[in-house]
Amino acid sequence: MKLPHPVILLVAGVAVCAVLTWILPAGEYDRRDDAATGRSVVVAGTYHRVDPAPVGPFGAAVAIPRGFVEAADVIGVVLFVGAAWIVVDRVGTLGRLIAALVGAFGSRGLIAIPVVSLFFATMGALENMQEEIIPLVPALLLLGRGLGVDAVSVVAMSTGAAAIGSAFGPTNPFQAGIAMKLAQLPPMSAAGLRWTTFAAALSLWVAWTMWHAARSRNRDQGSGIGDQESESEQLLIPDPRSRIPTAKDFAILLIAVAPIAAYVYGSVALGWGFNELSGGFLVAGCIAGLLGGLGVAGTTAAFLEGMQAMLPAAILIGAARALSLVLTDGHVTDTILNGLATPLSRAPAALAALLMIPFHSIVHVAVPSVSGQAVLTMPILVPLSDLLGISRQVTVLAYQTGAGLTELLTPTNGGLMAVLLAAGVPFPRWITFAIVGVLLALAVGVVGIIVVLAG
């Protein structure tokens, strides 16, 4: 199956959302400011009809540039992080380091998959890493080519592993953290179970990725056909004249990754967001360029070149954000939520607990933000869980499993679509691969819920 260009797919999604605002009744929940999370959350039991506000063709068109405004901080981090890494490449550091890494693994390229996957899964568990991966795709593709694995494997061991870490990691402040606060559970509660499910889900995902990588590598070697280099990947071809990293290369690498380390701490302890991360990479990129000998003019030129390479990904992020804007403008997001939550209240407790997983999956298509979905759904499901006698821990686990794993499947996830575009992986091809890994991870989530229910 061949789908249209991702931008066309998302614009069509905006049109579908606009049509829904004419079909579904308009309604809203009341909201209140929550001191624990610092966010506006819905109030359970307050759903009511409001005046219809259908979104017309022009309103849907206007929602797309509004999506760019709403996603400005995310777009900014993609542009600035991408520019900084292009600067690191222009001084030759990135090419030499990747060449050394490929040489270290040699013919055992598949061994690199668990190593890379563990890094990105850890970052997902620590700070919900997703959009930050987009600028790294060209370098990851080059690493994958050196290791002899295809682009699907590259996306799987980066974005895929990060999503698994985000979904199951108990330390993710934007997913598990917010959900547990809203459920009034202690931070890191049920840590043993959560770390166990994290390890199990990541192990299954890595095993599936390695099986695919080995199969695709053997097929490509037998046919003489491999993935074509993307335009952004061609920017990062290492200089064949010098492939041995120097002390200066390692110093520049430390400078380049310092903003990520600072952001992990700042997002948890200081309330940092993407703007602080963008500022950190702006500073790091300038220092790397000057230390690498590009000078002021050369560093500026490399920065602009990097931003230009990231523009297609930035466009996808803005277009994806327009989907939820249209549903919000038409006052049907809460209607969808209420329509899905009502049947749960009529189901037996054990069945309702498991049905919360597909409930969150469906909601996540319309609300492609795990933190936004938490403040939208948890205030409704937590009282419902109490009424049905379901542990609040189960409610949080169902949210993490349903919303977190759907991140790997929904085209409304702008970060995923941008990574696939940068890697040159068609969406149907990714779905064919990812659905098996998601089902394996889903089984882990279901077992975790059953364990809590049985306890």
Short mmCIF file of C-alpha atoms in Angstrom, two decimals:
data_model
loop_
_atom_site.label_atom_id
_atom_site.label_comp_id
_atom_site.label_asym_id
_atom_site.label_seq_id
_atom_site.Cartn_x
_atom_site.Cartn_y
_atom_site.Cartn_z
CA MET A 1 0.00 0.00 0.00
CA LYS A 2 1.38 3.40 -1.00
CA LEU A 3 0.16 6.39 0.98
CA PRO A 4 0.47 10.05 -0.04
CA HIS A 5 3.28 12.26 1.21
CA PRO A 6 3.10 12.69 5.03
CA VAL A 7 2.18 16.37 4.67
CA ILE A 8 -0.77 15.46 2.43
CA LEU A 9 -1.77 12.76 4.91
CA LEU A 10 -1.81 15.23 7.81
CA VAL A 11 -3.66 17.93 5.86
CA ALA A 12 -6.28 15.32 4.97
CA GLY A 13 -6.46 14.49 8.68
CA VAL A 14 -7.17 18.14 9.44
CA ALA A 15 -10.04 18.01 6.94
CA VAL A 16 -11.44 14.85 8.57
CA CYS A 17 -11.29 16.49 12.00
CA ALA A 18 -13.16 19.48 10.60
CA VAL A 19 -15.88 17.18 9.24
CA LEU A 20 -16.21 15.57 12.69
CA THR A 21 -16.99 18.97 14.20
CA TRP A 22 -20.10 19.06 11.97
CA ILE A 23 -21.17 15.52 12.88
CA LEU A 24 -20.43 15.13 16.60
CA PRO A 25 -22.37 17.11 19.21
CA ALA A 26 -20.37 19.87 20.89
CA GLY A 27 -19.70 19.44 24.59
CA GLU A 28 -17.19 20.24 27.30
CA TYR A 29 -16.07 19.33 30.79
CA ASP A 30 -15.48 22.04 33.37
CA ARG A 31 -11.82 22.55 34.23
CA ARG A 32 -9.85 23.62 37.26
CA ASP A 33 -6.25 24.59 37.94
CA ASP A 34 -4.34 21.77 39.62
CA ALA A 35 -1.59 22.87 42.01
CA ALA A 36 0.18 19.50 41.99
CA THR A 37 0.79 19.49 38.24
CA GLY A 38 0.52 23.19 37.46
CA ARG A 39 -1.96 22.40 34.69
CA SER A 40 -5.63 22.84 33.94
CA VAL A 41 -7.45 19.53 34.39
CA VAL A 42 -11.00 18.42 33.71
CA VAL A 43 -13.57 17.94 36.47
CA ALA A 44 -15.24 14.52 36.44
CA GLY A 45 -19.01 14.42 36.05
CA THR A 46 -19.29 17.93 34.58
CA TYR A 47 -19.70 17.08 30.90
CA HIS A 48 -22.39 19.22 29.29
CA ARG A 49 -23.51 20.24 25.85
CA VAL A 50 -22.43 23.61 24.48
CA ASP A 51 -23.36 25.59 21.40
CA PRO A 52 -22.14 23.97 18.19
CA ALA A 53 -18.97 25.47 16.72
CA PRO A 54 -18.35 23.56 13.47
CA VAL A 55 -15.06 24.32 11.74
CA GLY A 56 -15.43 25.34 8.11
CA PRO A 57 -12.92 24.94 5.26
CA PHE A 58 -11.24 28.29 5.92
CA GLY A 59 -11.10 27.63 9.67
CA ALA A 60 -9.42 24.30 8.97
CA ALA A 61 -6.90 26.03 6.71
CA VAL A 62 -6.16 28.65 9.36
CA ALA A 63 -5.64 25.88 11.93
CA ILE A 64 -2.50 24.76 10.08
CA PRO A 65 -0.51 27.99 10.59
CA ARG A 66 -1.96 28.14 14.11
CA GLY A 67 -0.49 24.68 14.62
CA PHE A 68 2.93 26.11 13.80
CA VAL A 69 2.43 28.80 16.45
CA GLU A 70 1.25 26.26 19.05
CA ALA A 71 4.21 23.99 18.28
CA ALA A 72 6.73 26.82 18.07
CA ASP A 73 8.88 25.54 20.93
CA VAL A 74 8.99 22.03 19.46
CA ILE A 75 9.79 23.36 15.98
CA GLY A 76 12.48 25.56 17.49
CA VAL A 77 14.21 22.67 19.22
CA VAL A 78 14.20 20.63 16.00
CA LEU A 79 15.81 23.49 14.07
CA PHE A 80 18.39 24.43 16.70
CA VAL A 81 19.38 20.89 17.63
CA GLY A 82 19.65 19.94 13.97
CA ALA A 83 21.76 23.00 13.25
CA ALA A 84 24.13 22.24 16.14
CA TRP A 85 24.74 18.69 14.93
CA ILE A 86 25.42 19.89 11.39
CA VAL A 87 28.06 22.20 12.86
CA VAL A 88 29.59 19.21 14.67
CA ASP A 89 29.62 17.37 11.35
CA ARG A 90 31.16 20.27 9.45
CA VAL A 91 34.22 20.25 11.71
CA GLY A 92 34.62 16.54 10.92
CA THR A 93 33.92 15.31 14.45
CA LEU A 94 30.70 13.43 13.77
CA GLY A 95 32.04 11.51 10.78
CA ARG A 96 35.19 10.41 12.61
CA LEU A 97 33.30 9.32 15.72
CA ILE A 98 30.74 7.32 13.74
CA ALA A 99 33.49 5.71 11.69
CA ALA A 100 35.28 4.72 14.90
CA LEU A 101 32.05 3.30 16.36
CA VAL A 102 31.41 1.25 13.22
CA GLY A 103 34.98 0.00 13.34
CA ALA A 104 34.63 -1.00 16.99
CA PHE A 105 31.64 -3.21 16.27
CA GLY A 106 33.03 -4.48 12.99
CA SER A 107 31.07 -7.39 11.57
CA ARG A 108 29.10 -7.66 14.84
CA GLY A 109 26.92 -4.72 13.87
CA LEU A 110 23.77 -6.16 15.42
CA ILE A 111 25.34 -5.91 18.87
CA ALA A 112 25.10 -2.14 18.53
CA ILE A 113 21.29 -2.31 18.47
CA PRO A 114 20.84 -3.14 22.20
CA VAL A 115 23.44 -0.50 23.12
CA VAL A 116 21.79 2.27 21.09
CA SER A 117 18.31 1.15 22.10
CA LEU A 118 19.18 1.21 25.80
CA PHE A 119 20.47 4.77 25.49
CA PHE A 120 17.32 6.07 23.80
CA ALA A 121 15.02 4.05 26.08
CA THR A 122 16.77 5.58 29.08
CA MET A 123 16.32 9.06 27.65
CA GLY A 124 12.66 8.28 27.02
CA ALA A 125 12.24 7.14 30.61
CA LEU A 126 14.04 10.23 31.92
CA GLU A 127 12.55 13.05 29.85
CA ASN A 128 10.11 11.62 27.29
CA MET A 129 12.61 12.03 24.43
CA GLN A 130 10.93 12.18 21.02
CA GLU A 131 11.27 15.34 18.96
CA GLU A 132 14.89 15.67 20.05
CA ILE A 133 15.66 12.57 17.96
CA ILE A 134 14.64 14.17 14.67
CA PRO A 135 17.88 16.14 14.14
CA LEU A 136 19.92 13.02 14.98
CA VAL A 137 18.36 10.92 12.21
CA PRO A 138 20.98 11.69 9.52
CA ALA A 139 23.80 10.66 11.86
CA LEU A 140 21.88 7.56 12.96
CA LEU A 141 21.29 6.60 9.33
CA LEU A 142 24.99 6.87 8.66
CA LEU A 143 25.69 4.68 11.68
CA GLY A 144 23.08 2.19 10.51
CA ARG A 145 24.63 2.06 7.04
CA GLY A 146 28.02 1.36 8.58
CA LEU A 147 26.53 -1.41 10.72
CA GLY A 148 24.70 -2.86 7.73
CA VAL A 149 21.14 -2.35 9.02
CA ASP A 150 18.24 -0.71 7.21
CA ALA A 151 16.45 2.56 7.98
CA VAL A 152 13.55 0.80 9.72
CA SER A 153 16.01 -0.69 12.20
CA VAL A 154 17.53 2.74 12.75
CA VAL A 155 14.13 4.26 13.58
CA ALA A 156 13.28 1.26 15.77
CA MET A 157 16.43 1.47 17.91
CA SER A 158 16.05 5.24 18.37
CA THR A 159 12.47 6.53 18.25
CA GLY A 160 10.98 3.11 18.91
CA ALA A 161 13.15 2.42 21.95
CA ALA A 162 12.56 5.94 23.28
CA ALA A 163 8.79 5.42 23.06
CA ILE A 164 9.06 2.11 24.93
CA GLY A 165 11.11 3.83 27.62
CA SER A 166 8.63 6.70 27.82
CA ALA A 167 5.66 4.36 28.13
CA PHE A 168 7.04 2.00 30.78
CA GLY A 169 9.64 4.09 32.57
CA PRO A 170 8.49 5.14 36.06
CA THR A 171 10.70 8.24 36.00
CA ASN A 172 9.13 9.97 32.97
CA PRO A 173 7.94 13.30 34.42
CA PHE A 174 5.67 14.05 31.46
CA GLN A 175 3.83 10.74 31.44
CA ALA A 176 4.05 8.54 34.54
CA GLY A 177 4.89 11.56 36.70
CA ILE A 178 1.83 13.62 35.77
CA ALA A 179 -0.49 10.60 35.79
CA MET A 180 0.60 9.52 39.27
CA LYS A 181 0.20 13.05 40.61
CA LEU A 182 -3.35 13.22 39.25
CA ALA A 183 -4.08 9.79 40.69
CA GLN A 184 -2.64 10.97 44.04
CA LEU A 185 -0.07 8.17 44.05
CA PRO A 186 3.41 8.62 45.54
CA PRO A 187 6.19 9.25 43.00
CA MET A 188 7.91 6.04 41.91
CA SER A 189 5.12 3.95 43.46
CA ALA A 190 5.16 0.28 42.40
CA ALA A 191 8.71 0.93 41.20
CA GLY A 192 9.63 -2.77 41.19
CA LEU A 193 6.75 -3.67 38.89
CA ARG A 194 7.38 -0.68 36.65
CA TRP A 195 11.09 -1.37 36.22
CA THR A 196 10.28 -5.02 35.51
CA THR A 197 7.79 -4.13 32.78
CA PHE A 198 10.27 -1.57 31.41
CA ALA A 199 13.00 -4.21 31.12
CA ALA A 200 10.65 -6.83 29.67
CA ALA A 201 9.07 -4.52 27.08
CA LEU A 202 12.45 -3.11 26.00
CA SER A 203 13.95 -6.61 25.72
CA LEU A 204 11.10 -7.77 23.49
CA TRP A 205 11.33 -4.62 21.35
CA VAL A 206 15.11 -4.99 20.95
CA ALA A 207 14.77 -8.69 20.10
CA TRP A 208 12.19 -7.90 17.41
CA THR A 209 14.39 -5.09 16.05
CA MET A 210 17.43 -7.38 15.87
CA TRP A 211 15.42 -10.09 14.12
CA HIS A 212 14.23 -7.57 11.55
CA ALA A 213 17.73 -6.10 11.13
CA ALA A 214 19.30 -9.52 10.56
CA ARG A 215 16.59 -10.50 8.11
CA SER A 216 16.74 -7.25 6.13
CA ARG A 217 20.55 -7.27 6.08
CA ASN A 218 20.67 -10.78 4.67
CA ARG A 219 18.03 -9.90 2.08
CA ASP A 220 19.76 -6.70 0.98
CA GLN A 221 23.15 -8.40 0.76
CA GLY A 222 21.66 -11.18 -1.31
CA SER A 223 19.90 -8.84 -3.72
CA GLY A 224 22.51 -6.09 -3.83
CA ILE A 225 19.80 -3.60 -2.96
CA GLY A 226 19.97 -1.28 0.04
CA ASP A 227 18.26 1.84 1.27
CA GLN A 228 18.95 4.98 -0.73
CA GLU A 229 20.72 7.76 1.08
CA SER A 230 18.43 10.60 2.01
CA GLU A 231 19.44 14.16 1.20
CA SER A 232 20.03 14.93 4.88
CA GLU A 233 22.15 11.80 5.31
CA GLN A 234 24.42 12.91 2.48
CA LEU A 235 25.32 15.96 4.58
CA LEU A 236 27.04 13.65 7.05
CA ILE A 237 29.27 11.47 4.88
CA PRO A 238 32.56 11.28 6.77
CA ASP A 239 35.73 12.61 5.23
CA PRO A 240 37.67 9.54 4.01
CA ARG A 241 40.95 11.37 4.52
CA SER A 242 40.65 11.28 8.31
CA ARG A 243 38.59 8.77 10.28
CA ILE A 244 40.53 8.65 13.56
CA PRO A 245 38.93 10.71 16.37
CA THR A 246 41.16 13.17 18.16
CA ALA A 247 41.04 14.60 21.66
CA LYS A 248 39.42 17.70 20.19
CA ASP A 249 36.69 15.52 18.67
CA PHE A 250 35.80 14.08 22.07
CA ALA A 251 35.81 17.57 23.59
CA ILE A 252 33.43 18.80 20.86
CA LEU A 253 31.21 15.75 21.42
CA LEU A 254 30.98 16.54 25.14
CA ILE A 255 30.05 20.12 24.29
CA ALA A 256 27.38 18.88 21.86
CA VAL A 257 25.72 16.51 24.34
CA ALA A 258 26.01 18.82 27.35
CA PRO A 259 22.66 20.54 26.61
CA ILE A 260 20.88 17.17 26.74
CA ALA A 261 22.37 16.36 30.14
CA ALA A 262 21.48 19.83 31.41
CA TYR A 263 17.95 19.50 30.04
CA VAL A 264 17.35 16.16 31.77
CA TYR A 265 18.12 17.82 35.09
CA GLY A 266 16.42 21.12 34.27
CA SER A 267 13.16 19.54 33.08
CA VAL A 268 12.77 17.71 36.39
CA ALA A 269 14.21 20.17 38.90
CA LEU A 270 13.81 23.59 37.27
CA GLY A 271 10.75 23.26 35.06
CA TRP A 272 12.71 23.70 31.85
CA GLY A 273 11.05 23.26 28.48
CA PHE A 274 12.13 23.05 24.87
CA ASN A 275 13.15 26.72 24.72
CA GLU A 276 15.91 26.10 27.26
CA LEU A 277 17.04 23.06 25.28
CA SER A 278 17.12 25.14 22.08
CA GLY A 279 19.16 27.83 23.81
CA GLY A 280 21.60 25.23 25.10
CA PHE A 281 22.18 23.83 21.62
CA LEU A 282 22.57 27.33 20.18
CA VAL A 283 25.43 27.94 22.61
CA ALA A 284 26.91 24.46 22.14
CA GLY A 285 26.80 24.71 18.36
CA CYS A 286 28.59 28.07 18.38
CA ILE A 287 31.31 26.80 20.71
CA ALA A 288 31.76 23.61 18.65
CA GLY A 289 32.08 25.57 15.43
CA LEU A 290 34.63 28.01 16.82
CA LEU A 291 36.63 25.26 18.54
CA GLY A 292 36.58 23.21 15.34
CA GLY A 293 38.02 26.08 13.32
CA LEU A 294 34.97 27.10 11.26
CA GLY A 295 35.11 30.70 12.43
CA VAL A 296 32.13 32.96 12.88
CA ALA A 297 31.08 32.98 9.22
CA GLY A 298 31.53 29.22 8.77
CA THR A 299 29.62 28.41 11.95
CA THR A 300 26.76 30.68 10.90
CA ALA A 301 26.61 29.07 7.44
CA ALA A 302 26.58 25.58 8.95
CA PHE A 303 23.82 26.59 11.37
CA LEU A 304 21.63 27.85 8.54
CA GLU A 305 22.33 24.74 6.48
CA GLY A 306 21.30 22.53 9.38
CA MET A 307 18.07 24.43 9.90
CA GLN A 308 17.27 24.15 6.22
CA ALA A 309 17.71 20.37 6.38
CA MET A 310 15.25 20.19 9.29
CA LEU A 311 12.48 22.26 7.68
CA PRO A 312 10.48 19.28 6.31
CA ALA A 313 10.36 17.76 9.80
CA ALA A 314 9.31 21.10 11.31
CA ILE A 315 6.47 21.40 8.79
CA LEU A 316 5.13 17.98 9.77
CA ILE A 317 5.14 18.89 13.46
CA GLY A 318 3.13 22.07 12.83
CA ALA A 319 0.64 20.28 10.58
CA ALA A 320 0.15 17.50 13.15
CA ARG A 321 -0.62 20.00 15.90
CA ALA A 322 -3.44 21.45 13.75
CA LEU A 323 -5.42 18.22 14.12
CA SER A 324 -6.04 18.64 17.83
CA LEU A 325 -6.66 22.38 17.36
CA VAL A 326 -9.56 21.72 14.98
CA LEU A 327 -11.17 19.24 17.39
CA THR A 328 -10.75 21.71 20.24
CA ASP A 329 -12.19 24.58 18.20
CA GLY A 330 -15.23 22.47 17.40
CA HIS A 331 -15.70 21.51 21.08
CA VAL A 332 -15.78 17.79 20.24
CA THR A 333 -12.62 16.54 22.00
CA ASP A 334 -14.48 16.24 25.31
CA THR A 335 -17.42 14.68 23.47
CA ILE A 336 -15.16 11.92 22.18
CA LEU A 337 -13.74 11.43 25.66
CA ASN A 338 -17.19 11.25 27.28
CA GLY A 339 -18.45 8.86 24.64
CA LEU A 340 -15.57 6.48 25.30
CA ALA A 341 -15.66 6.76 29.10
CA THR A 342 -19.38 6.09 29.52
CA PRO A 343 -19.26 2.39 28.45
CA LEU A 344 -16.38 1.77 30.89
CA SER A 345 -18.63 2.66 33.82
CA ARG A 346 -21.01 -0.14 32.84
CA ALA A 347 -18.39 -2.90 32.49
CA PRO A 348 -17.20 -5.33 35.19
CA ALA A 349 -14.14 -4.08 37.07
CA ALA A 350 -11.55 -6.44 35.55
CA LEU A 351 -12.87 -5.91 32.03
CA ALA A 352 -13.03 -2.15 32.51
CA ALA A 353 -9.40 -2.13 33.65
CA LEU A 354 -8.27 -3.84 30.45
CA LEU A 355 -10.60 -1.77 28.25
CA MET A 356 -8.85 1.35 29.51
CA ILE A 357 -5.92 0.45 27.24
CA PRO A 358 -7.84 0.72 23.91
CA PHE A 359 -9.71 3.68 25.42
CA HIS A 360 -6.42 5.57 25.81
CA SER A 361 -5.24 4.42 22.38
CA ILE A 362 -8.28 5.92 20.68
CA VAL A 363 -8.09 9.15 22.67
CA HIS A 364 -4.41 9.48 21.84
CA VAL A 365 -5.13 9.66 18.13
CA ALA A 366 -7.16 12.82 18.78
CA VAL A 367 -4.88 14.10 21.58
CA PRO A 368 -1.31 13.27 20.44
CA SER A 369 0.31 14.57 23.62
CA VAL A 370 0.86 12.20 26.52
CA SER A 371 0.91 15.00 29.08
CA GLY A 372 -2.16 16.64 27.53
CA GLN A 373 -3.97 13.33 27.53
CA ALA A 374 -3.12 12.73 31.19
CA VAL A 375 -4.75 15.95 32.37
CA LEU A 376 -7.73 15.22 30.11
CA THR A 377 -8.43 11.60 31.01
CA MET A 378 -7.05 10.82 34.46
CA PRO A 379 -9.43 13.13 36.40
CA ILE A 380 -12.31 11.21 34.78
CA LEU A 381 -10.95 7.68 35.06
CA VAL A 382 -9.59 7.89 38.61
CA PRO A 383 -13.03 8.51 40.23
CA LEU A 384 -14.49 5.87 37.89
CA SER A 385 -11.82 3.41 39.05
CA ASP A 386 -12.64 4.12 42.68
CA LEU A 387 -16.32 3.51 41.97
CA LEU A 388 -15.57 0.17 40.28
CA GLY A 389 -13.05 -0.88 42.92
CA ILE A 390 -10.07 -0.75 40.55
CA SER A 391 -6.64 0.15 41.92
CA ARG A 392 -5.48 3.61 40.85
CA GLN A 393 -2.16 1.99 39.99
CA VAL A 394 -4.00 -0.02 37.33
CA THR A 395 -5.52 3.16 35.94
CA VAL A 396 -2.10 4.75 35.54
CA LEU A 397 -0.59 1.60 34.01
CA ALA A 398 -3.43 1.40 31.48
CA TYR A 399 -2.85 5.04 30.53
CA GLN A 400 0.88 4.52 30.08
CA THR A 401 0.40 1.37 28.02
CA GLY A 402 -2.41 2.67 25.82
CA ALA A 403 -1.19 6.21 25.17
CA GLY A 404 2.52 5.40 25.24
CA LEU A 405 2.45 2.56 22.72
CA THR A 406 0.05 4.39 20.40
CA GLU A 407 2.84 6.96 19.98
CA LEU A 408 4.47 4.39 17.67
CA LEU A 409 1.43 3.90 15.44
CA THR A 410 -0.58 7.08 15.00
CA PRO A 411 0.05 9.47 12.08
CA THR A 412 -1.09 12.33 14.32
CA ASN A 413 2.24 11.99 16.16
CA GLY A 414 4.20 14.73 14.41
CA GLY A 415 7.50 13.62 15.93
CA LEU A 416 7.15 10.08 14.58
CA MET A 417 6.11 11.28 11.13
CA ALA A 418 9.05 13.70 11.03
CA VAL A 419 11.52 10.94 11.94
CA LEU A 420 10.06 8.64 9.27
CA LEU A 421 10.32 11.42 6.70
CA ALA A 422 13.92 12.19 7.62
CA ALA A 423 14.81 8.49 7.52
CA GLY A 424 13.02 7.88 4.22
CA VAL A 425 10.77 5.19 5.72
CA PRO A 426 7.22 5.07 4.30
CA PHE A 427 4.52 5.03 6.97
CA PRO A 428 2.97 1.70 5.82
CA ARG A 429 6.41 0.07 5.94
CA TRP A 430 6.92 1.31 9.49
CA ILE A 431 3.47 0.12 10.60
CA THR A 432 4.18 -3.35 9.18
CA PHE A 433 7.25 -3.54 11.39
CA ALA A 434 6.04 -1.68 14.47
CA ILE A 435 2.72 -3.45 14.96
CA VAL A 436 4.46 -6.68 16.02
CA GLY A 437 6.74 -4.90 18.49
CA VAL A 438 3.82 -2.92 19.89
CA LEU A 439 1.78 -6.10 20.42
CA LEU A 440 4.71 -7.68 22.26
CA ALA A 441 5.03 -4.62 24.51
CA LEU A 442 1.24 -4.51 24.92
CA ALA A 443 1.34 -8.05 26.31
CA VAL A 444 3.82 -6.86 28.94
CA GLY A 445 1.51 -4.00 29.91
CA VAL A 446 -1.49 -6.32 30.17
CA VAL A 447 0.46 -8.74 32.39
CA GLY A 448 1.48 -5.83 34.61
CA ILE A 449 -2.15 -4.79 35.02
CA ILE A 450 -3.23 -8.36 35.78
CA VAL A 451 -0.52 -8.65 38.42
CA VAL A 452 -1.82 -5.53 40.18
CA LEU A 453 -5.43 -6.70 39.87
CA ALA A 454 -4.52 -10.08 41.32
CA GLY A 455 -2.56 -8.47 44.15
#
